[in-house]
């Protein structure tokens, strides 16, 4: 499982307490209306002192920042760092228990502060290196190595100084990029075989006029005006042009070098054109995530990948796994994201027919059994065809697959493997998840007719599964149970999340899920559950599901 990435800013900052811990903040304290202490957020010096104090107390970082460059707001910068680290860890190929499952990240336009690399490195600090005096963030066994670029000589000088004086030059490398050159310069790409994630806080605006207009409309952080230099705020064509370049370069670069490309977006209006560009490039493994707002500023992260690890459901289901000061729902209502959902369905829910006369846990148990049976039948029915198809060419692949699935799994020598996250409990009381891995398409009509699997779509590369999904079983019936009455009918909700597979295999995912749920429904009906409603099939994608929940 994912190491818990704790956010020190999950609750409101106590400025008086902070000033006690970091006395340099004291001169900036002001009484607030409710009688507590605060600072004047219109005062550039006060904001600098506040962020310096947060960096010092919570990350043991003491930075040297020029007066004429952005002073990064630590809590909101950390939101993006936590998001991207989780994205990389949740989709890592390295086993979660390998020591350590280290990551490589790349920050484009790191600025004078090198804030993202520094926060990332401190967030995933191996326990052996974490100072025992700091306990506001967890030490973990993972660590991250960061690469960082910028084009601005003045910012580069400070970024390098900040990395060196914090003693992190072994973890962070700063590179100079050319304004007209590649956003992912070759010398940076050459420094590691593969990079787990790329992040960027691009210049948002196309001109000073645009900044002034936005300021007038109060969409910009009020204090950014006095701290951001032109290179930090303005780029020809604004953030749409900048991130479009990134999409173009990622497409040319191909799938092997960088797993996740991500960029912060400062304007809601930028999301549409960039999503359209991704679709035009046939990159469907993308997602738009609203960061929990700090203050009044709403920011989004656009993520995309050319690899087959799908955007993780854990991050679809919440704006952040970290509770935050801001209210995510108000920004989501003001800036809905539903229409930017990827057409490559990432999750889909199914409700079993009503099962009469069963207690809730029995209903869950029956649904689980029915699903395992369907999978088993698919394997058995296809075993003959598979022999025929693979025959001599199978040279130990099946054995290798058996090894992949590990102990405790239900092992099949054929196309499908599955295992429970935790061994099923007899009473089936808890919500449970089944992990399913498909090596070949054995559910298509053609495969079921017994034809050898021969098309590219049917057979995945030997080392790479065709699909991986997780199926969650939950009680779903809103059926009140009156004491003394017979057990009311129960319904179980099955949700499939697509974990792995190429964009081109989205139809295989929906096909498998459609087939399996149809068969589960038939089995449950046949078993005497009086189904008096038709099973509901609700096709979803993360965004829509997530919006509904809010
Ligand atoms: N990451 C920092 C700074 C963001 S401002 C923070 O979040 O505070 C944007 C930065 O991108 C500026 O430092 C600017 O110099 C840099 N930049 C602009 N064009 C760039 C390019 N082509 N390659 C790398 N960096 C660039």
PDB file of N, CA, C and O in Angstrom, residues 394-445:
ATOM      1  N   UNK A 394       4.460 -21.554 -26.208  1.00  0.00           N
ATOM      2  CA  UNK A 394       4.162 -21.109 -24.843  1.00  0.00           C
ATOM      3  C   UNK A 394       5.369 -21.171 -23.903  1.00  0.00           C
ATOM      4  O   UNK A 394       5.303 -20.658 -22.787  1.00  0.00           O
ATOM      5  N   UNK A 395       6.421 -21.780 -24.349  1.00  0.00           N
ATOM      6  CA  UNK A 395       7.688 -21.936 -23.610  1.00  0.00           C
ATOM      7  C   UNK A 395       7.742 -21.352 -22.175  1.00  0.00           C
ATOM      8  O   UNK A 395       8.466 -20.402 -21.906  1.00  0.00           O
ATOM      9  N   UNK A 396       6.969 -21.895 -21.317  1.00  0.00           N
ATOM     10  CA  UNK A 396       7.083 -21.534 -19.907  1.00  0.00           C
ATOM     11  C   UNK A 396       6.402 -20.233 -19.517  1.00  0.00           C
ATOM     12  O   UNK A 396       6.543 -19.755 -18.402  1.00  0.00           O
ATOM     13  N   UNK A 397       5.693 -19.625 -20.452  1.00  0.00           N
ATOM     14  CA  UNK A 397       5.058 -18.360 -20.107  1.00  0.00           C
ATOM     15  C   UNK A 397       4.001 -18.544 -19.029  1.00  0.00           C
ATOM     16  O   UNK A 397       3.853 -17.739 -18.142  1.00  0.00           O
ATOM     17  N   UNK A 398       3.260 -19.657 -19.153  1.00  0.00           N
ATOM     18  CA  UNK A 398       2.195 -19.899 -18.167  1.00  0.00           C
ATOM     19  C   UNK A 398       2.798 -20.037 -16.774  1.00  0.00           C
ATOM     20  O   UNK A 398       2.289 -19.478 -15.815  1.00  0.00           O
ATOM     21  N   UNK A 399       3.952 -20.718 -16.715  1.00  0.00           N
ATOM     22  CA  UNK A 399       4.593 -20.893 -15.418  1.00  0.00           C
ATOM     23  C   UNK A 399       5.021 -19.538 -14.866  1.00  0.00           C
ATOM     24  O   UNK A 399       4.862 -19.249 -13.690  1.00  0.00           O
ATOM     25  N   UNK A 400       5.521 -18.700 -15.763  1.00  0.00           N
ATOM     26  CA  UNK A 400       5.956 -17.376 -15.345  1.00  0.00           C
ATOM     27  C   UNK A 400       4.756 -16.599 -14.789  1.00  0.00           C
ATOM     28  O   UNK A 400       4.829 -15.952 -13.765  1.00  0.00           O
ATOM     29  N   UNK A 401       3.615 -16.737 -15.505  1.00  0.00           N
ATOM     30  CA  UNK A 401       2.425 -16.043 -15.043  1.00  0.00           C
ATOM     31  C   UNK A 401       2.017 -16.506 -13.663  1.00  0.00           C
ATOM     32  O   UNK A 401       1.595 -15.741 -12.828  1.00  0.00           O
ATOM     33  N   UNK A 402       2.169 -17.808 -13.443  1.00  0.00           N
ATOM     34  CA  UNK A 402       1.769 -18.319 -12.124  1.00  0.00           C
ATOM     35  C   UNK A 402       2.631 -17.685 -11.033  1.00  0.00           C
ATOM     36  O   UNK A 402       2.163 -17.328  -9.992  1.00  0.00           O
ATOM     37  N   UNK A 403       3.911 -17.507 -11.404  1.00  0.00           N
ATOM     38  CA  UNK A 403       4.798 -16.903 -10.401  1.00  0.00           C
ATOM     39  C   UNK A 403       4.387 -15.457 -10.113  1.00  0.00           C
ATOM     40  O   UNK A 403       4.361 -15.023  -9.000  1.00  0.00           O
ATOM     41  N   UNK A 404       4.009 -14.737 -11.206  1.00  0.00           N
ATOM     42  CA  UNK A 404       3.661 -13.324 -11.067  1.00  0.00           C
ATOM     43  C   UNK A 404       2.561 -13.129 -10.029  1.00  0.00           C
ATOM     44  O   UNK A 404       2.574 -12.207  -9.246  1.00  0.00           O
ATOM     45  N   UNK A 405       1.601 -14.056 -10.020  1.00  0.00           N
ATOM     46  CA  UNK A 405       0.429 -13.805  -9.186  1.00  0.00           C
ATOM     47  C   UNK A 405       0.698 -14.048  -7.702  1.00  0.00           C
ATOM     48  O   UNK A 405      -0.085 -13.623  -6.873  1.00  0.00           O
ATOM     49  N   UNK A 406       1.797 -14.674  -7.390  1.00  0.00           N
ATOM     50  CA  UNK A 406       2.206 -14.756  -5.991  1.00  0.00           C
ATOM     51  C   UNK A 406       1.370 -15.686  -5.139  1.00  0.00           C
ATOM     52  O   UNK A 406       0.434 -16.307  -5.611  1.00  0.00           O
ATOM     53  N   UNK A 407       1.732 -15.761  -3.854  1.00  0.00           N
ATOM     54  CA  UNK A 407       1.062 -16.687  -2.950  1.00  0.00           C
ATOM     55  C   UNK A 407      -0.359 -16.261  -2.654  1.00  0.00           C
ATOM     56  O   UNK A 407      -0.717 -15.098  -2.764  1.00  0.00           O
ATOM     57  N   UNK A 408      -1.162 -17.219  -2.292  1.00  0.00           N
ATOM     58  CA  UNK A 408      -2.522 -16.914  -1.876  1.00  0.00           C
ATOM     59  C   UNK A 408      -3.459 -16.650  -3.041  1.00  0.00           C
ATOM     60  O   UNK A 408      -4.628 -16.385  -2.855  1.00  0.00           O
ATOM     61  N   UNK A 409      -2.975 -16.705  -4.246  1.00  0.00           N
ATOM     62  CA  UNK A 409      -3.838 -16.395  -5.377  1.00  0.00           C
ATOM     63  C   UNK A 409      -4.565 -17.637  -5.837  1.00  0.00           C
ATOM     64  O   UNK A 409      -4.146 -18.756  -5.583  1.00  0.00           O
ATOM     65  N   UNK A 410      -5.618 -17.381  -6.575  1.00  0.00           N
ATOM     66  CA  UNK A 410      -6.221 -18.485  -7.280  1.00  0.00           C
ATOM     67  C   UNK A 410      -5.437 -18.574  -8.581  1.00  0.00           C
ATOM     68  O   UNK A 410      -5.426 -17.641  -9.372  1.00  0.00           O
ATOM     69  N   UNK A 411      -4.738 -19.654  -8.796  1.00  0.00           N
ATOM     70  CA  UNK A 411      -3.867 -19.733  -9.969  1.00  0.00           C
ATOM     71  C   UNK A 411      -4.521 -20.505 -11.085  1.00  0.00           C
ATOM     72  O   UNK A 411      -5.127 -21.537 -10.865  1.00  0.00           O
ATOM     73  N   UNK A 412      -4.426 -19.970 -12.255  1.00  0.00           N
ATOM     74  CA  UNK A 412      -4.907 -20.729 -13.398  1.00  0.00           C
ATOM     75  C   UNK A 412      -3.786 -20.728 -14.417  1.00  0.00           C
ATOM     76  O   UNK A 412      -3.064 -19.739 -14.542  1.00  0.00           O
ATOM     77  N   UNK A 413      -3.646 -21.819 -15.138  1.00  0.00           N
ATOM     78  CA  UNK A 413      -2.578 -21.837 -16.127  1.00  0.00           C
ATOM     79  C   UNK A 413      -3.016 -21.100 -17.397  1.00  0.00           C
ATOM     80  O   UNK A 413      -2.330 -21.132 -18.391  1.00  0.00           O
ATOM     81  N   UNK A 414      -4.175 -20.487 -17.369  1.00  0.00           N
ATOM     82  CA  UNK A 414      -4.667 -19.921 -18.620  1.00  0.00           C
ATOM     83  C   UNK A 414      -4.696 -18.406 -18.592  1.00  0.00           C
ATOM     84  O   UNK A 414      -3.820 -17.782 -18.012  1.00  0.00           O
ATOM     85  N   UNK A 415      -5.699 -17.865 -19.210  1.00  0.00           N
ATOM     86  CA  UNK A 415      -5.652 -16.444 -19.545  1.00  0.00           C
ATOM     87  C   UNK A 415      -5.959 -15.491 -18.412  1.00  0.00           C
ATOM     88  O   UNK A 415      -5.601 -14.329 -18.480  1.00  0.00           O
ATOM     89  N   UNK A 416      -6.614 -15.965 -17.368  1.00  0.00           N
ATOM     90  CA  UNK A 416      -7.034 -15.043 -16.304  1.00  0.00           C
ATOM     91  C   UNK A 416      -6.448 -15.443 -14.958  1.00  0.00           C
ATOM     92  O   UNK A 416      -6.352 -16.629 -14.656  1.00  0.00           O
ATOM     93  N   UNK A 417      -6.082 -14.461 -14.169  1.00  0.00           N
ATOM     94  CA  UNK A 417      -5.660 -14.712 -12.787  1.00  0.00           C
ATOM     95  C   UNK A 417      -6.459 -13.774 -11.907  1.00  0.00           C
ATOM     96  O   UNK A 417      -6.799 -12.669 -12.322  1.00  0.00           O
ATOM     97  N   UNK A 418      -6.714 -14.193 -10.701  1.00  0.00           N
ATOM     98  CA  UNK A 418      -7.369 -13.269  -9.769  1.00  0.00           C
ATOM     99  C   UNK A 418      -6.963 -13.598  -8.348  1.00  0.00           C
ATOM    100  O   UNK A 418      -6.567 -14.719  -8.044  1.00  0.00           O
ATOM    101  N   UNK A 419      -7.047 -12.596  -7.520  1.00  0.00           N
ATOM    102  CA  UNK A 419      -6.768 -12.823  -6.100  1.00  0.00           C
ATOM    103  C   UNK A 419      -7.482 -11.752  -5.279  1.00  0.00           C
ATOM    104  O   UNK A 419      -7.729 -10.635  -5.752  1.00  0.00           O
ATOM    105  N   UNK A 420      -7.810 -12.135  -4.069  1.00  0.00           N
ATOM    106  CA  UNK A 420      -8.441 -11.193  -3.142  1.00  0.00           C
ATOM    107  C   UNK A 420      -7.371 -10.386  -2.452  1.00  0.00           C
ATOM    108  O   UNK A 420      -6.299 -10.896  -2.148  1.00  0.00           O
ATOM    109  N   UNK A 421      -7.677  -9.113  -2.213  1.00  0.00           N
ATOM    110  CA  UNK A 421      -6.715  -8.272  -1.511  1.00  0.00           C
ATOM    111  C   UNK A 421      -6.410  -8.832  -0.141  1.00  0.00           C
ATOM    112  O   UNK A 421      -5.279  -8.859   0.297  1.00  0.00           O
ATOM    113  N   UNK A 422      -7.488  -9.243   0.541  1.00  0.00           N
ATOM    114  CA  UNK A 422      -7.313  -9.929   1.821  1.00  0.00           C
ATOM    115  C   UNK A 422      -8.035 -11.239   1.650  1.00  0.00           C
ATOM    116  O   UNK A 422      -9.014 -11.298   0.924  1.00  0.00           O
ATOM    117  N   UNK A 423      -7.600 -12.291   2.342  1.00  0.00           N
ATOM    118  CA  UNK A 423      -8.327 -13.555   2.207  1.00  0.00           C
ATOM    119  C   UNK A 423      -9.785 -13.320   2.571  1.00  0.00           C
ATOM    120  O   UNK A 423     -10.060 -12.633   3.558  1.00  0.00           O
ATOM    121  N   UNK A 424     -10.725 -13.839   1.773  1.00  0.00           N
ATOM    122  CA  UNK A 424     -12.133 -13.580   2.059  1.00  0.00           C
ATOM    123  C   UNK A 424     -12.505 -14.080   3.449  1.00  0.00           C
ATOM    124  O   UNK A 424     -12.064 -15.152   3.860  1.00  0.00           O
ATOM    125  N   UNK A 425     -13.258 -13.276   4.169  1.00  0.00           N
ATOM    126  CA  UNK A 425     -13.709 -13.729   5.482  1.00  0.00           C
ATOM    127  C   UNK A 425     -15.032 -14.451   5.293  1.00  0.00           C
ATOM    128  O   UNK A 425     -15.810 -14.111   4.416  1.00  0.00           O
ATOM    129  N   UNK A 426     -15.259 -15.448   6.144  1.00  0.00           N
ATOM    130  CA  UNK A 426     -16.418 -16.306   5.954  1.00  0.00           C
ATOM    131  C   UNK A 426     -17.708 -15.496   5.914  1.00  0.00           C
ATOM    132  O   UNK A 426     -18.568 -15.708   5.083  1.00  0.00           O
ATOM    133  N   UNK A 427     -17.804 -14.507   6.767  1.00  0.00           N
ATOM    134  CA  UNK A 427     -19.076 -13.787   6.847  1.00  0.00           C
ATOM    135  C   UNK A 427     -19.192 -12.716   5.760  1.00  0.00           C
ATOM    136  O   UNK A 427     -20.232 -12.093   5.613  1.00  0.00           O
ATOM    137  N   UNK A 428     -18.116 -12.496   5.051  1.00  0.00           N
ATOM    138  CA  UNK A 428     -18.129 -11.477   3.992  1.00  0.00           C
ATOM    139  C   UNK A 428     -18.605 -10.141   4.521  1.00  0.00           C
ATOM    140  O   UNK A 428     -19.381  -9.431   3.889  1.00  0.00           O
ATOM    141  N   UNK A 429     -18.168  -9.788   5.694  1.00  0.00           N
ATOM    142  CA  UNK A 429     -18.735  -8.582   6.290  1.00  0.00           C
ATOM    143  C   UNK A 429     -18.180  -7.305   5.707  1.00  0.00           C
ATOM    144  O   UNK A 429     -18.852  -6.308   5.658  1.00  0.00           O
ATOM    145  N   UNK A 430     -16.927  -7.374   5.315  1.00  0.00           N
ATOM    146  CA  UNK A 430     -16.300  -6.134   4.876  1.00  0.00           C
ATOM    147  C   UNK A 430     -16.401  -5.955   3.371  1.00  0.00           C
ATOM    148  O   UNK A 430     -16.544  -6.905   2.628  1.00  0.00           O
ATOM    149  N   UNK A 431     -16.269  -4.714   2.936  1.00  0.00           N
ATOM    150  CA  UNK A 431     -16.108  -4.422   1.517  1.00  0.00           C
ATOM    151  C   UNK A 431     -14.816  -5.096   1.076  1.00  0.00           C
ATOM    152  O   UNK A 431     -13.814  -4.984   1.766  1.00  0.00           O
ATOM    153  N   UNK A 432     -14.878  -5.792  -0.029  1.00  0.00           N
ATOM    154  CA  UNK A 432     -13.666  -6.498  -0.441  1.00  0.00           C
ATOM    155  C   UNK A 432     -13.330  -6.206  -1.891  1.00  0.00           C
ATOM    156  O   UNK A 432     -14.195  -5.823  -2.664  1.00  0.00           O
ATOM    157  N   UNK A 433     -12.073  -6.419  -2.208  1.00  0.00           N
ATOM    158  CA  UNK A 433     -11.647  -6.153  -3.588  1.00  0.00           C
ATOM    159  C   UNK A 433     -10.974  -7.365  -4.200  1.00  0.00           C
ATOM    160  O   UNK A 433     -10.170  -8.034  -3.558  1.00  0.00           O
ATOM    161  N   UNK A 434     -11.331  -7.601  -5.442  1.00  0.00           N
ATOM    162  CA  UNK A 434     -10.728  -8.691  -6.200  1.00  0.00           C
ATOM    163  C   UNK A 434      -9.846  -8.070  -7.276  1.00  0.00           C
ATOM    164  O   UNK A 434     -10.286  -7.165  -7.988  1.00  0.00           O
ATOM    165  N   UNK A 435      -8.623  -8.555  -7.360  1.00  0.00           N
ATOM    166  CA  UNK A 435      -7.708  -8.082  -8.406  1.00  0.00           C
ATOM    167  C   UNK A 435      -7.735  -9.105  -9.537  1.00  0.00           C
ATOM    168  O   UNK A 435      -7.565 -10.301  -9.282  1.00  0.00           O
ATOM    169  N   UNK A 436      -8.009  -8.660 -10.735  1.00  0.00           N
ATOM    170  CA  UNK A 436      -8.099  -9.587 -11.872  1.00  0.00           C
ATOM    171  C   UNK A 436      -7.075  -9.185 -12.926  1.00  0.00           C
ATOM    172  O   UNK A 436      -6.954  -7.993 -13.259  1.00  0.00           O
ATOM    173  N   UNK A 437      -6.341 -10.175 -13.433  1.00  0.00           N
ATOM    174  CA  UNK A 437      -5.366  -9.900 -14.490  1.00  0.00           C
ATOM    175  C   UNK A 437      -5.690 -10.795 -15.685  1.00  0.00           C
ATOM    176  O   UNK A 437      -5.886 -11.996 -15.521  1.00  0.00           O
ATOM    177  N   UNK A 438      -5.791 -10.180 -16.837  1.00  0.00           N
ATOM    178  CA  UNK A 438      -6.084 -10.955 -18.054  1.00  0.00           C
ATOM    179  C   UNK A 438      -4.873 -10.906 -18.976  1.00  0.00           C
ATOM    180  O   UNK A 438      -4.365  -9.823 -19.268  1.00  0.00           O
ATOM    181  N   UNK A 439      -4.435 -12.093 -19.401  1.00  0.00           N
ATOM    182  CA  UNK A 439      -3.300 -12.139 -20.338  1.00  0.00           C
ATOM    183  C   UNK A 439      -3.778 -12.181 -21.775  1.00  0.00           C
ATOM    184  O   UNK A 439      -3.067 -11.801 -22.689  1.00  0.00           O
ATOM    185  N   UNK A 440      -4.990 -12.700 -21.964  1.00  0.00           N
ATOM    186  CA  UNK A 440      -5.522 -12.800 -23.325  1.00  0.00           C
ATOM    187  C   UNK A 440      -7.011 -12.528 -23.256  1.00  0.00           C
ATOM    188  O   UNK A 440      -7.631 -12.713 -22.212  1.00  0.00           O
ATOM    189  N   UNK A 441      -7.554 -12.102 -24.370  1.00  0.00           N
ATOM    190  CA  UNK A 441      -8.993 -11.878 -24.423  1.00  0.00           C
ATOM    191  C   UNK A 441      -9.705 -13.208 -24.663  1.00  0.00           C
ATOM    192  O   UNK A 441      -9.661 -13.759 -25.760  1.00  0.00           O
ATOM    193  N   UNK A 442     -10.335 -13.730 -23.590  1.00  0.00           N
ATOM    194  CA  UNK A 442     -11.055 -14.999 -23.730  1.00  0.00           C
ATOM    195  C   UNK A 442     -12.558 -14.768 -23.590  1.00  0.00           C
ATOM    196  O   UNK A 442     -13.328 -15.718 -23.514  1.00  0.00           O
ATOM    197  N   UNK A 443     -12.975 -13.512 -23.539  1.00  0.00           N
ATOM    198  CA  UNK A 443     -14.394 -13.228 -23.352  1.00  0.00           C
ATOM    199  C   UNK A 443     -15.065 -12.702 -24.616  1.00  0.00           C
ATOM    200  O   UNK A 443     -16.274 -12.616 -24.676  1.00  0.00           O
ATOM    201  N   UNK A 444     -14.278 -12.314 -25.617  1.00  0.00           N
ATOM    202  CA  UNK A 444     -14.908 -11.820 -26.836  1.00  0.00           C
ATOM    203  C   UNK A 444     -15.686 -12.964 -27.459  1.00  0.00           C
ATOM    204  O   UNK A 444     -15.413 -14.138 -27.191  1.00  0.00           O
ATOM    205  N   UNK A 445     -16.666 -12.606 -28.297  1.00  0.00           N
ATOM    206  CA  UNK A 445     -17.464 -13.661 -28.930  1.00  0.00           C
ATOM    207  C   UNK A 445     -16.568 -14.636 -29.679  1.00  0.00           C
ATOM    208  O   UNK A 445     -16.736 -15.841 -29.598  1.00  0.00           O
TER     209      UNK A 445
END
